[in-house]
Tab-separated table of C-alpha atoms in Angstrom:
chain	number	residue	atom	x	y	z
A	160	UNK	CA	36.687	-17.877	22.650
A	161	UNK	CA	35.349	-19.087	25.955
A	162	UNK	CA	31.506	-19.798	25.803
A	163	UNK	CA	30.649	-17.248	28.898
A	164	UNK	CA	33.269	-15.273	27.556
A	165	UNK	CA	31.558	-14.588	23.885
A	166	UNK	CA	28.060	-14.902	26.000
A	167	UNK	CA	28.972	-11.578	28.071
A	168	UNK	CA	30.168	-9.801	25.103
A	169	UNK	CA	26.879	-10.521	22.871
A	170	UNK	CA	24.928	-9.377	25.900
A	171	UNK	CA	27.366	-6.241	26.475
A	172	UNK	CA	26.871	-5.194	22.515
A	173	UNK	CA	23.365	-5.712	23.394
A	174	UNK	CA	23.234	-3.531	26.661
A	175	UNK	CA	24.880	-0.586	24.276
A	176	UNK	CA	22.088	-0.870	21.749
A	177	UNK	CA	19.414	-0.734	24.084
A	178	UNK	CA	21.215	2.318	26.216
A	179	UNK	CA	21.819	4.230	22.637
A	180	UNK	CA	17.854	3.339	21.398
A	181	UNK	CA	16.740	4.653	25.145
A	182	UNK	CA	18.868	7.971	24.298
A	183	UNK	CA	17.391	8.748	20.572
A	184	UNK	CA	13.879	6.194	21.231
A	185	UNK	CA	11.643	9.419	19.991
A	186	UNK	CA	13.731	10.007	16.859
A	187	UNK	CA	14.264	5.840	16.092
A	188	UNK	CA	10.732	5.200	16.074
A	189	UNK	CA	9.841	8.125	13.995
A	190	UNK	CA	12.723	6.461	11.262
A	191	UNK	CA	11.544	3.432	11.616
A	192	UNK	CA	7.356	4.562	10.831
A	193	UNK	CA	8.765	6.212	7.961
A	194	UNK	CA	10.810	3.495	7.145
A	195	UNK	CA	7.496	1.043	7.257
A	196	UNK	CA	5.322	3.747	5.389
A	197	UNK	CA	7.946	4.115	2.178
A	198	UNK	CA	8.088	0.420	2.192
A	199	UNK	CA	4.553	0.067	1.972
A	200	UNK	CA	3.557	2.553	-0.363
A	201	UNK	CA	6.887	1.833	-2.202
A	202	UNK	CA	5.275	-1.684	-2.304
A	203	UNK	CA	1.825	-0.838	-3.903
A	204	UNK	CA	3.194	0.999	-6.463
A	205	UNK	CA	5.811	-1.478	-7.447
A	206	UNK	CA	2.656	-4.521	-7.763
A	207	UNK	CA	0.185	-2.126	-8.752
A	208	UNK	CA	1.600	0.156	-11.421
A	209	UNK	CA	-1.165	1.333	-13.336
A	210	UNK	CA	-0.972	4.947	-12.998
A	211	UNK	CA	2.276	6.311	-12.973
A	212	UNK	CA	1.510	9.875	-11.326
A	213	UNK	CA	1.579	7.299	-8.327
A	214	UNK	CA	4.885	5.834	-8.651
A	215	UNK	CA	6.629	8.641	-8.622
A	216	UNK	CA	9.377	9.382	-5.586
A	217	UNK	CA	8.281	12.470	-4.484
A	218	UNK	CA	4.775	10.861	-4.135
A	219	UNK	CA	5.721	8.278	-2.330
A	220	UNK	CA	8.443	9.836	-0.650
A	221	UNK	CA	5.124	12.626	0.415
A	222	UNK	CA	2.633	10.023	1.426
A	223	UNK	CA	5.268	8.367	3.973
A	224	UNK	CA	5.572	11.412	5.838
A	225	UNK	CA	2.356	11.825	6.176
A	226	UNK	CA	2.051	8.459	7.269
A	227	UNK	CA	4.374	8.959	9.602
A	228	UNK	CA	2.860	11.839	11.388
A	229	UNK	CA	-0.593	9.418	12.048
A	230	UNK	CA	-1.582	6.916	13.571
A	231	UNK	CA	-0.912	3.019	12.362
A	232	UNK	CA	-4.810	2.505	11.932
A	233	UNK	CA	-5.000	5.737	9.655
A	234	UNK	CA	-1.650	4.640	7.372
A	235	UNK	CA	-2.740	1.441	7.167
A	236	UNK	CA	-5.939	2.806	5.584
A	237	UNK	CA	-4.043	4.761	3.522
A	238	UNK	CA	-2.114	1.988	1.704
A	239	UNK	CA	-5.171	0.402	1.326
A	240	UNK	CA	-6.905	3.432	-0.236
A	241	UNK	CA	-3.709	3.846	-2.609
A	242	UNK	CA	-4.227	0.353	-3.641
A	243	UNK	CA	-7.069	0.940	-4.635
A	244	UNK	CA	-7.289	3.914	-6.637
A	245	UNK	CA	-4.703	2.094	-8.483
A	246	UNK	CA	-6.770	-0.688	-9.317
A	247	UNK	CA	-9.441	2.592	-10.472
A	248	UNK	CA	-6.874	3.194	-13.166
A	249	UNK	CA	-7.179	-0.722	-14.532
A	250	UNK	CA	-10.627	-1.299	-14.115
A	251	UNK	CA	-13.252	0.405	-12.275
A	252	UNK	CA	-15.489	-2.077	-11.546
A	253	UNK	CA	-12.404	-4.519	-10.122
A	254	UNK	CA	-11.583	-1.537	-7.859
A	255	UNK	CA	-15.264	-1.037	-6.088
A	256	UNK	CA	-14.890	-5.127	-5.311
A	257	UNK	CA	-11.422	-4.675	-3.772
A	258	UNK	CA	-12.675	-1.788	-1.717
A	259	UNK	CA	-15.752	-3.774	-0.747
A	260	UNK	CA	-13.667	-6.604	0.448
A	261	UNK	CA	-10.641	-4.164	2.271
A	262	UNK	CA	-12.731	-2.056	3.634
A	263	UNK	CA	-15.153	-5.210	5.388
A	264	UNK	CA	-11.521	-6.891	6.433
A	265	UNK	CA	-10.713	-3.381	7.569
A	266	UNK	CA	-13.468	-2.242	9.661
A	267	UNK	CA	-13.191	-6.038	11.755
A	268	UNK	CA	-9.627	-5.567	12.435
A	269	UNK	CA	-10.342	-1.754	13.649
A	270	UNK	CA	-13.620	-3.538	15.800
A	271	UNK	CA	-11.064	-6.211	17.358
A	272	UNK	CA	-7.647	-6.085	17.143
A	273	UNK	CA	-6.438	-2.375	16.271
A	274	UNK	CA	-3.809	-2.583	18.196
A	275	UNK	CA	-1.694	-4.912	15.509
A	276	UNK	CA	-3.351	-3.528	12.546
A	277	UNK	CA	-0.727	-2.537	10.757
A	278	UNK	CA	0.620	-6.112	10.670
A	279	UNK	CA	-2.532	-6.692	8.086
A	280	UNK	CA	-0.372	-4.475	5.217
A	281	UNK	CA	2.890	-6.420	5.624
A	282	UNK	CA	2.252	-9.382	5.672
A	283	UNK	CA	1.408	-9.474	1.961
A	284	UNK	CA	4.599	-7.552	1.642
A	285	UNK	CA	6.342	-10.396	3.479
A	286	UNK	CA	4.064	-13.128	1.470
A	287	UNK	CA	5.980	-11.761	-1.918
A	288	UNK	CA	9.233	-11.532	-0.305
A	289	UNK	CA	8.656	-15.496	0.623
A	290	UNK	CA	9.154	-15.473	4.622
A	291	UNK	CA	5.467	-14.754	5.671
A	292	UNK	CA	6.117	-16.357	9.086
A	293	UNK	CA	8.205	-13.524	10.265
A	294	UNK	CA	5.057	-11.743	10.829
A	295	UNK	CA	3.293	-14.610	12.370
A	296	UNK	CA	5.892	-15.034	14.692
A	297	UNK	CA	6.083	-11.617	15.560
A	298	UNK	CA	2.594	-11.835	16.141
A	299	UNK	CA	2.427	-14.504	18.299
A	300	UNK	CA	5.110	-13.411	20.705
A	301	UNK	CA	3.566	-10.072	21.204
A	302	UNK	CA	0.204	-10.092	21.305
A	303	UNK	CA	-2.737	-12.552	21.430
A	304	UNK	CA	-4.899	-14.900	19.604
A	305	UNK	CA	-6.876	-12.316	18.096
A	306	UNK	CA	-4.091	-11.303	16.116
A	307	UNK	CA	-5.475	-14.430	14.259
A	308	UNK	CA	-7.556	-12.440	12.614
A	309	UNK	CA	-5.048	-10.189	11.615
A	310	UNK	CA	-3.491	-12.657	10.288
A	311	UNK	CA	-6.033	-14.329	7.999
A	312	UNK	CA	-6.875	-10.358	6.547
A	313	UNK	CA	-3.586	-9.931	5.402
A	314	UNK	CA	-3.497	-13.323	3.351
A	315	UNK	CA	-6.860	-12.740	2.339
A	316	UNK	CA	-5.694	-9.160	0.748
A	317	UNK	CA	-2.679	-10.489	-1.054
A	318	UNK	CA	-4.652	-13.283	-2.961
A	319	UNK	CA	-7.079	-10.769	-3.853
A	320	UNK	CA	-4.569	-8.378	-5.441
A	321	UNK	CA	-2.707	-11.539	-6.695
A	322	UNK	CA	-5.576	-12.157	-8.715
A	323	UNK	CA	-6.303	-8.794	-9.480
A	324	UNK	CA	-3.012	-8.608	-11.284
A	325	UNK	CA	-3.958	-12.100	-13.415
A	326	UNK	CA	-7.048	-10.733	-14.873
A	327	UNK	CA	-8.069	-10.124	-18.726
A	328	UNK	CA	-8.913	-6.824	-18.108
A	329	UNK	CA	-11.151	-5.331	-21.408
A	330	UNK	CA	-13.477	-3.214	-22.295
A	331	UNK	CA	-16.563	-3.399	-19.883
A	332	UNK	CA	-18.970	-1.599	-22.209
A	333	UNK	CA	-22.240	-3.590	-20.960
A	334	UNK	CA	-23.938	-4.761	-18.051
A	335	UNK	CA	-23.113	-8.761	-19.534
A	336	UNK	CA	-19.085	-7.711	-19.556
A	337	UNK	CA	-19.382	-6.490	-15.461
A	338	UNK	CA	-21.541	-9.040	-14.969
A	339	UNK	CA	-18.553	-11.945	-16.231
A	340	UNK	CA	-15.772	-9.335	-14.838
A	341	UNK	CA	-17.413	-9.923	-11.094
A	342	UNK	CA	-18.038	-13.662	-11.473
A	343	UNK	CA	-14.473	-14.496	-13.224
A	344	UNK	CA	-12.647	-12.508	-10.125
A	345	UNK	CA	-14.988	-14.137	-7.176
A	346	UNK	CA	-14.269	-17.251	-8.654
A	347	UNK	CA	-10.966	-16.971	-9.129
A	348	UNK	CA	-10.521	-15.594	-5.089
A	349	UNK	CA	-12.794	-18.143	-4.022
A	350	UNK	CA	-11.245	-21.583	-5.661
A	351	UNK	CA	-7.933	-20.634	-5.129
A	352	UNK	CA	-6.255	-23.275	-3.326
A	353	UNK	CA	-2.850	-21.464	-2.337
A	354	UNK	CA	-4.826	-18.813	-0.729
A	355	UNK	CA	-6.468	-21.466	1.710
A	356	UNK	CA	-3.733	-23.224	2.520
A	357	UNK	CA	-1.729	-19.976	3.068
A	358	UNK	CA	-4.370	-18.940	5.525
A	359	UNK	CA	-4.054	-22.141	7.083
A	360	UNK	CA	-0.530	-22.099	7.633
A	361	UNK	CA	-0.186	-18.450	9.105
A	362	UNK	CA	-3.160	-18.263	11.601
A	363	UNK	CA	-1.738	-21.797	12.843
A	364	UNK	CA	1.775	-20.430	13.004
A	365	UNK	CA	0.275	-17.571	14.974
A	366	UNK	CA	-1.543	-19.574	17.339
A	367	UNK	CA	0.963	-22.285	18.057
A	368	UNK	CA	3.875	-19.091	18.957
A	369	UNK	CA	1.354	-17.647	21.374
A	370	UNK	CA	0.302	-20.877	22.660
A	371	UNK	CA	3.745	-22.136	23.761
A	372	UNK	CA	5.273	-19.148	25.001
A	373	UNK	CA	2.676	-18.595	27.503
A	374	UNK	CA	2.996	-22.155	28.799
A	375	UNK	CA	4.900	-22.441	32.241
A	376	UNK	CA	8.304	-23.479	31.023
A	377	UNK	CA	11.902	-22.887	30.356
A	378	UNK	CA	12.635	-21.612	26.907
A	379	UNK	CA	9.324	-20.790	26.287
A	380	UNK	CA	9.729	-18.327	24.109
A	381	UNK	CA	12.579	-19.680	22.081
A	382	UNK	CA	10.487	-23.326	22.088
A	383	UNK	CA	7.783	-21.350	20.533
A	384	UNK	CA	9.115	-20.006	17.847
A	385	UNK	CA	10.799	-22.869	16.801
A	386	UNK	CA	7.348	-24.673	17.188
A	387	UNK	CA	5.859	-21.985	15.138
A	388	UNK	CA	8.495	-22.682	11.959
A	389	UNK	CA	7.890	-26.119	12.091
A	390	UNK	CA	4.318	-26.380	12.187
A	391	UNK	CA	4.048	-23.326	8.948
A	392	UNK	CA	6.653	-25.571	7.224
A	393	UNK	CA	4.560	-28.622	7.605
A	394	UNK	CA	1.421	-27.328	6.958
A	395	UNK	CA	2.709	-25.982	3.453
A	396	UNK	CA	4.330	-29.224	2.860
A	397	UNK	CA	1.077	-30.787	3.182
A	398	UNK	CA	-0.973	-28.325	1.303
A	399	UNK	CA	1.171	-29.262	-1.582
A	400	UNK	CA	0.589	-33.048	-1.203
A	401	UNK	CA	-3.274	-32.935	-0.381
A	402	UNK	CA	-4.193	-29.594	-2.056
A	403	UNK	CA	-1.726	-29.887	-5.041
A	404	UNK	CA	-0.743	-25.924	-4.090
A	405	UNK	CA	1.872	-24.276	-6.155
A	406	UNK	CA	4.486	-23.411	-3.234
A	407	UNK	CA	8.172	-24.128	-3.710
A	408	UNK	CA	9.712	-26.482	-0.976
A	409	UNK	CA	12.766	-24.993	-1.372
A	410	UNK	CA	11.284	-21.208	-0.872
A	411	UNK	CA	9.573	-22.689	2.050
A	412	UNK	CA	12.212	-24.356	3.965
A	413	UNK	CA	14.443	-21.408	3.603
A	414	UNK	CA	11.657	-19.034	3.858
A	415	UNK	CA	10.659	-20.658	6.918
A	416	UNK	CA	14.823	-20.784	8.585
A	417	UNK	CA	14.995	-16.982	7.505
A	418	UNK	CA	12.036	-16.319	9.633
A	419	UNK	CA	13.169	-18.412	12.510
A	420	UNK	CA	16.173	-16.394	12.700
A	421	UNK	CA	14.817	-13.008	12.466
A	422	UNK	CA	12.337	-14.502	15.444
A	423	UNK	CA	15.033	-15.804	17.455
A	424	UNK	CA	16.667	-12.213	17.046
A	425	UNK	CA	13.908	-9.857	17.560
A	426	UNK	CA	13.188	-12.006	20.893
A	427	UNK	CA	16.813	-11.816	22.168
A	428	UNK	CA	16.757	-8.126	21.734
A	429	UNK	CA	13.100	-7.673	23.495
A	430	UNK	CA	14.328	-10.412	26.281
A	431	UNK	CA	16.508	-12.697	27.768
A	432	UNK	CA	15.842	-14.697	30.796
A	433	UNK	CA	18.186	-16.398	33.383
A	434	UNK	CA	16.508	-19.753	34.121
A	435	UNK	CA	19.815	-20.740	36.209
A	436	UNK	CA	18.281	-18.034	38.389
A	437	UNK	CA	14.621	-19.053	38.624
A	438	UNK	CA	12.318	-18.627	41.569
A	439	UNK	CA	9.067	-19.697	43.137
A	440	UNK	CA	8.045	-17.293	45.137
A	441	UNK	CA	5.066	-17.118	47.475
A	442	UNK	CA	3.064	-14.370	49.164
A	443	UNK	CA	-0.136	-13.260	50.173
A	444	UNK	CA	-3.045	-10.797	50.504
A	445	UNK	CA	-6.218	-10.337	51.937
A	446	UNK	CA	-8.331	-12.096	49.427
A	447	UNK	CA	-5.348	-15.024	47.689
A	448	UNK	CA	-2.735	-16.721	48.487
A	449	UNK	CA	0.045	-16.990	45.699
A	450	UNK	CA	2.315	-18.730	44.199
A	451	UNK	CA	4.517	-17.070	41.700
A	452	UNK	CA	7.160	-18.732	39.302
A	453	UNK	CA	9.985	-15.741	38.980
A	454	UNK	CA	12.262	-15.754	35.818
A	455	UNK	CA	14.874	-12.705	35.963
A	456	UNK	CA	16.210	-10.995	32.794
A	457	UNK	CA	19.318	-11.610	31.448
A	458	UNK	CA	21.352	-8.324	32.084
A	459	UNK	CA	25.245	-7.177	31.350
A	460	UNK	CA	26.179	-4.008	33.107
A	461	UNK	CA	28.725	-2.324	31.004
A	462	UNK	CA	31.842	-1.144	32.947
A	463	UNK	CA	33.018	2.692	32.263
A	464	UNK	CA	36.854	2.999	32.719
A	465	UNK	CA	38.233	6.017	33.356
A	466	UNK	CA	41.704	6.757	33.101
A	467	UNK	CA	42.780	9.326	36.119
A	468	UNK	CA	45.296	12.275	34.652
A	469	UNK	CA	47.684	14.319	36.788
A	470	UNK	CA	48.714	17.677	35.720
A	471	UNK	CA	51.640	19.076	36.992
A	472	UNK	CA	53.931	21.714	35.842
A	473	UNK	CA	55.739	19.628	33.555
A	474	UNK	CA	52.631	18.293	31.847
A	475	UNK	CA	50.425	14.958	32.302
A	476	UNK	CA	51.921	12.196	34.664
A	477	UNK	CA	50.561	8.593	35.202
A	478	UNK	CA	51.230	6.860	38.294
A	479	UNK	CA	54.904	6.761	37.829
A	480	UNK	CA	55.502	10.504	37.152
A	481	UNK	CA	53.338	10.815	40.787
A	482	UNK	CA	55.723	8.690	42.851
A	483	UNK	CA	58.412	10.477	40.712
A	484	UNK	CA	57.473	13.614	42.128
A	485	UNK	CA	56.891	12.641	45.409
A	486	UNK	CA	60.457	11.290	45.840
A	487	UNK	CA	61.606	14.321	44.634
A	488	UNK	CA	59.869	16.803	46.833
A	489	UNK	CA	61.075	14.275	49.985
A	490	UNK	CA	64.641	14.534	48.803
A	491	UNK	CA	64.117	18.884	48.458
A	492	UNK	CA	62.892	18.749	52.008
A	493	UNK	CA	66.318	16.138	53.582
A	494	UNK	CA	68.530	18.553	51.967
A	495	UNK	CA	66.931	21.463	53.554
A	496	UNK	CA	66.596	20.079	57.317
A	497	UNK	CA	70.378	19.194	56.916
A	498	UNK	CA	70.990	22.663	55.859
């Protein structure tokens, strides 16, 4: 198939998608919340299983709709607050530090970037399924640097419940058992190298996309991306040379295409841009003078064909029962004038 030819028919497939999401947009994004809710809370209680009341369907089948129904900054709170009362069933004292450090992480995020707060809960979601750059990516094609910080809370959140997981949970029936409870888990959080490195790699990934996609040239967007990938695949790489980290360079490197692909198509569905068609343009107010580089979007009008039907007394005729009918009336009409 012809290269413009398989070009016009992506873009045409592309065109339908976006007319059919415009039709049903109210009912798709109310799925989709849903969808995001059950998978977090689904989530929680498949890391977390300590109390089983919890894991239940209908639960968690109940807290996505009500998730669904709120706003992002309230269900986000709400995963975290399910988190932790399932850390209250394992140890007490391990769940007052978790809330202490979510609900410090939480408040900043809600102070400075509440508009992508919800990307805080996935990304440890995306962390344990191994392509944690999708959200970075994401992140830095949409929004701005302060999604940085967005970034670094939802690393920060997965190493703590990583290590919440590892510890030797007893029986804290003193102040001296707390006491070593709180020490062994900062410690832990504090010297672990992955989590560092981790951090590392995703707020760079984050900055890098948004940094190259708002320079002024062509392909910005898909040169960023691809800039992202390779800069969170190298910075791993070296974190396990330097930092002796314990990440797999196979996960990474297929982590790290996974997400590139998943970028490259969540981009081509949000945009595509004609830069056979650019333009400078300039114009002019009463206070500037400007000068404005103009990209146009990439769009496929879809052609409706509709197939004209005749009725007649003798049923449905195309183009050749018309002329067939014609003749025939001209021939009635000869025979009568001759009459």
């Amino acid at each position: 198939m012809d290269k413009k030819i398989y070009l016009k028919t992506i873009l045409e497939w592309r065109e339908k998608l976006y007319t059919y999401y415009i039709g049903y947009e109210k009912y798709i994004k109310i799925l989709v919340k849903f969808f995001m809710a059950f998978v977090a809370f689904y989530m929680v209680a498949n890391q977390l299983p300590y109390q089983d009341k919890l894991t239940k369907p209908w639960i968690l089948f109940g807290l996505s709709f009500i998730g669904t129904i709120l706003p992002y900054s309230i269900l986000t709170l709400m995963v975290i607050l399910t988190a932790i009362l399932q850390i209250y069933f394992l140890s007490p004292v391990l769940a007052a530090m978790v809330a202490v450090i979510a609900f410090v992480l939480y408040l900043m995020l809600a102070r400075y970037d509440h508009k992508s707060i919800v990307a805080a809960v996935f990304l440890p979601i995306f962390i344990i399924w191994k392509i944690p750059f999708v959200i970075a990516l994401i992140l830095g094609l949409f929004f701005g640097p302060v999604c940085m910080l967005t970034a670094a809370c939802g690393v920060v959140m997965y190493y703590v419940l990583h290590v919440v997981k590892d510890m030797p949970i007893g029986q804290e029936s003193n102040v001296t058992d707390i006491i070593t409870l709180v020490h062994t888990f900062l410690d832990a959080v504090i010297k672990n190298k992955n989590m560092y490195v981790m951090l590392l790699a995703i707020v760079a990934v984050v900055f890098i996309t948004w940094f190259v996609r708002t320079r002024k040239m062509n392909y910005a967007f898909e040169l960023a991306i691809l800039a992202g990938i390779v800069c969170g695949f190298l910075m791993l790489l070296l974190g396990n040379l330097m930092y002796e980290s314990e990440f797999s360079i196979m996960w990474v490197f297929l982590g790290c295409l996974i997400a590139g692909v998943i970028g490259y198509i969540v981009h081509f569905m949000h945009m595509v841009l004609d830069y056979g068609q650019t333009e400078e343009v300039q114009f002019e107010d009463d206070d500037y003078y400007y000068y404005v580089r103009a990209v146009p979007k990439m769009k496929m009008t879809i052609e409706n064909r509709k197939v004209k039907r005749i009725y007649s007394s003798q049923g449905v005729t195309g183009n050749n029962g018309t002329a067939r009918s014609r003749r025939t009336s001209e021939r009635n009409k000869s025979n009568h004038n001759r009459r």
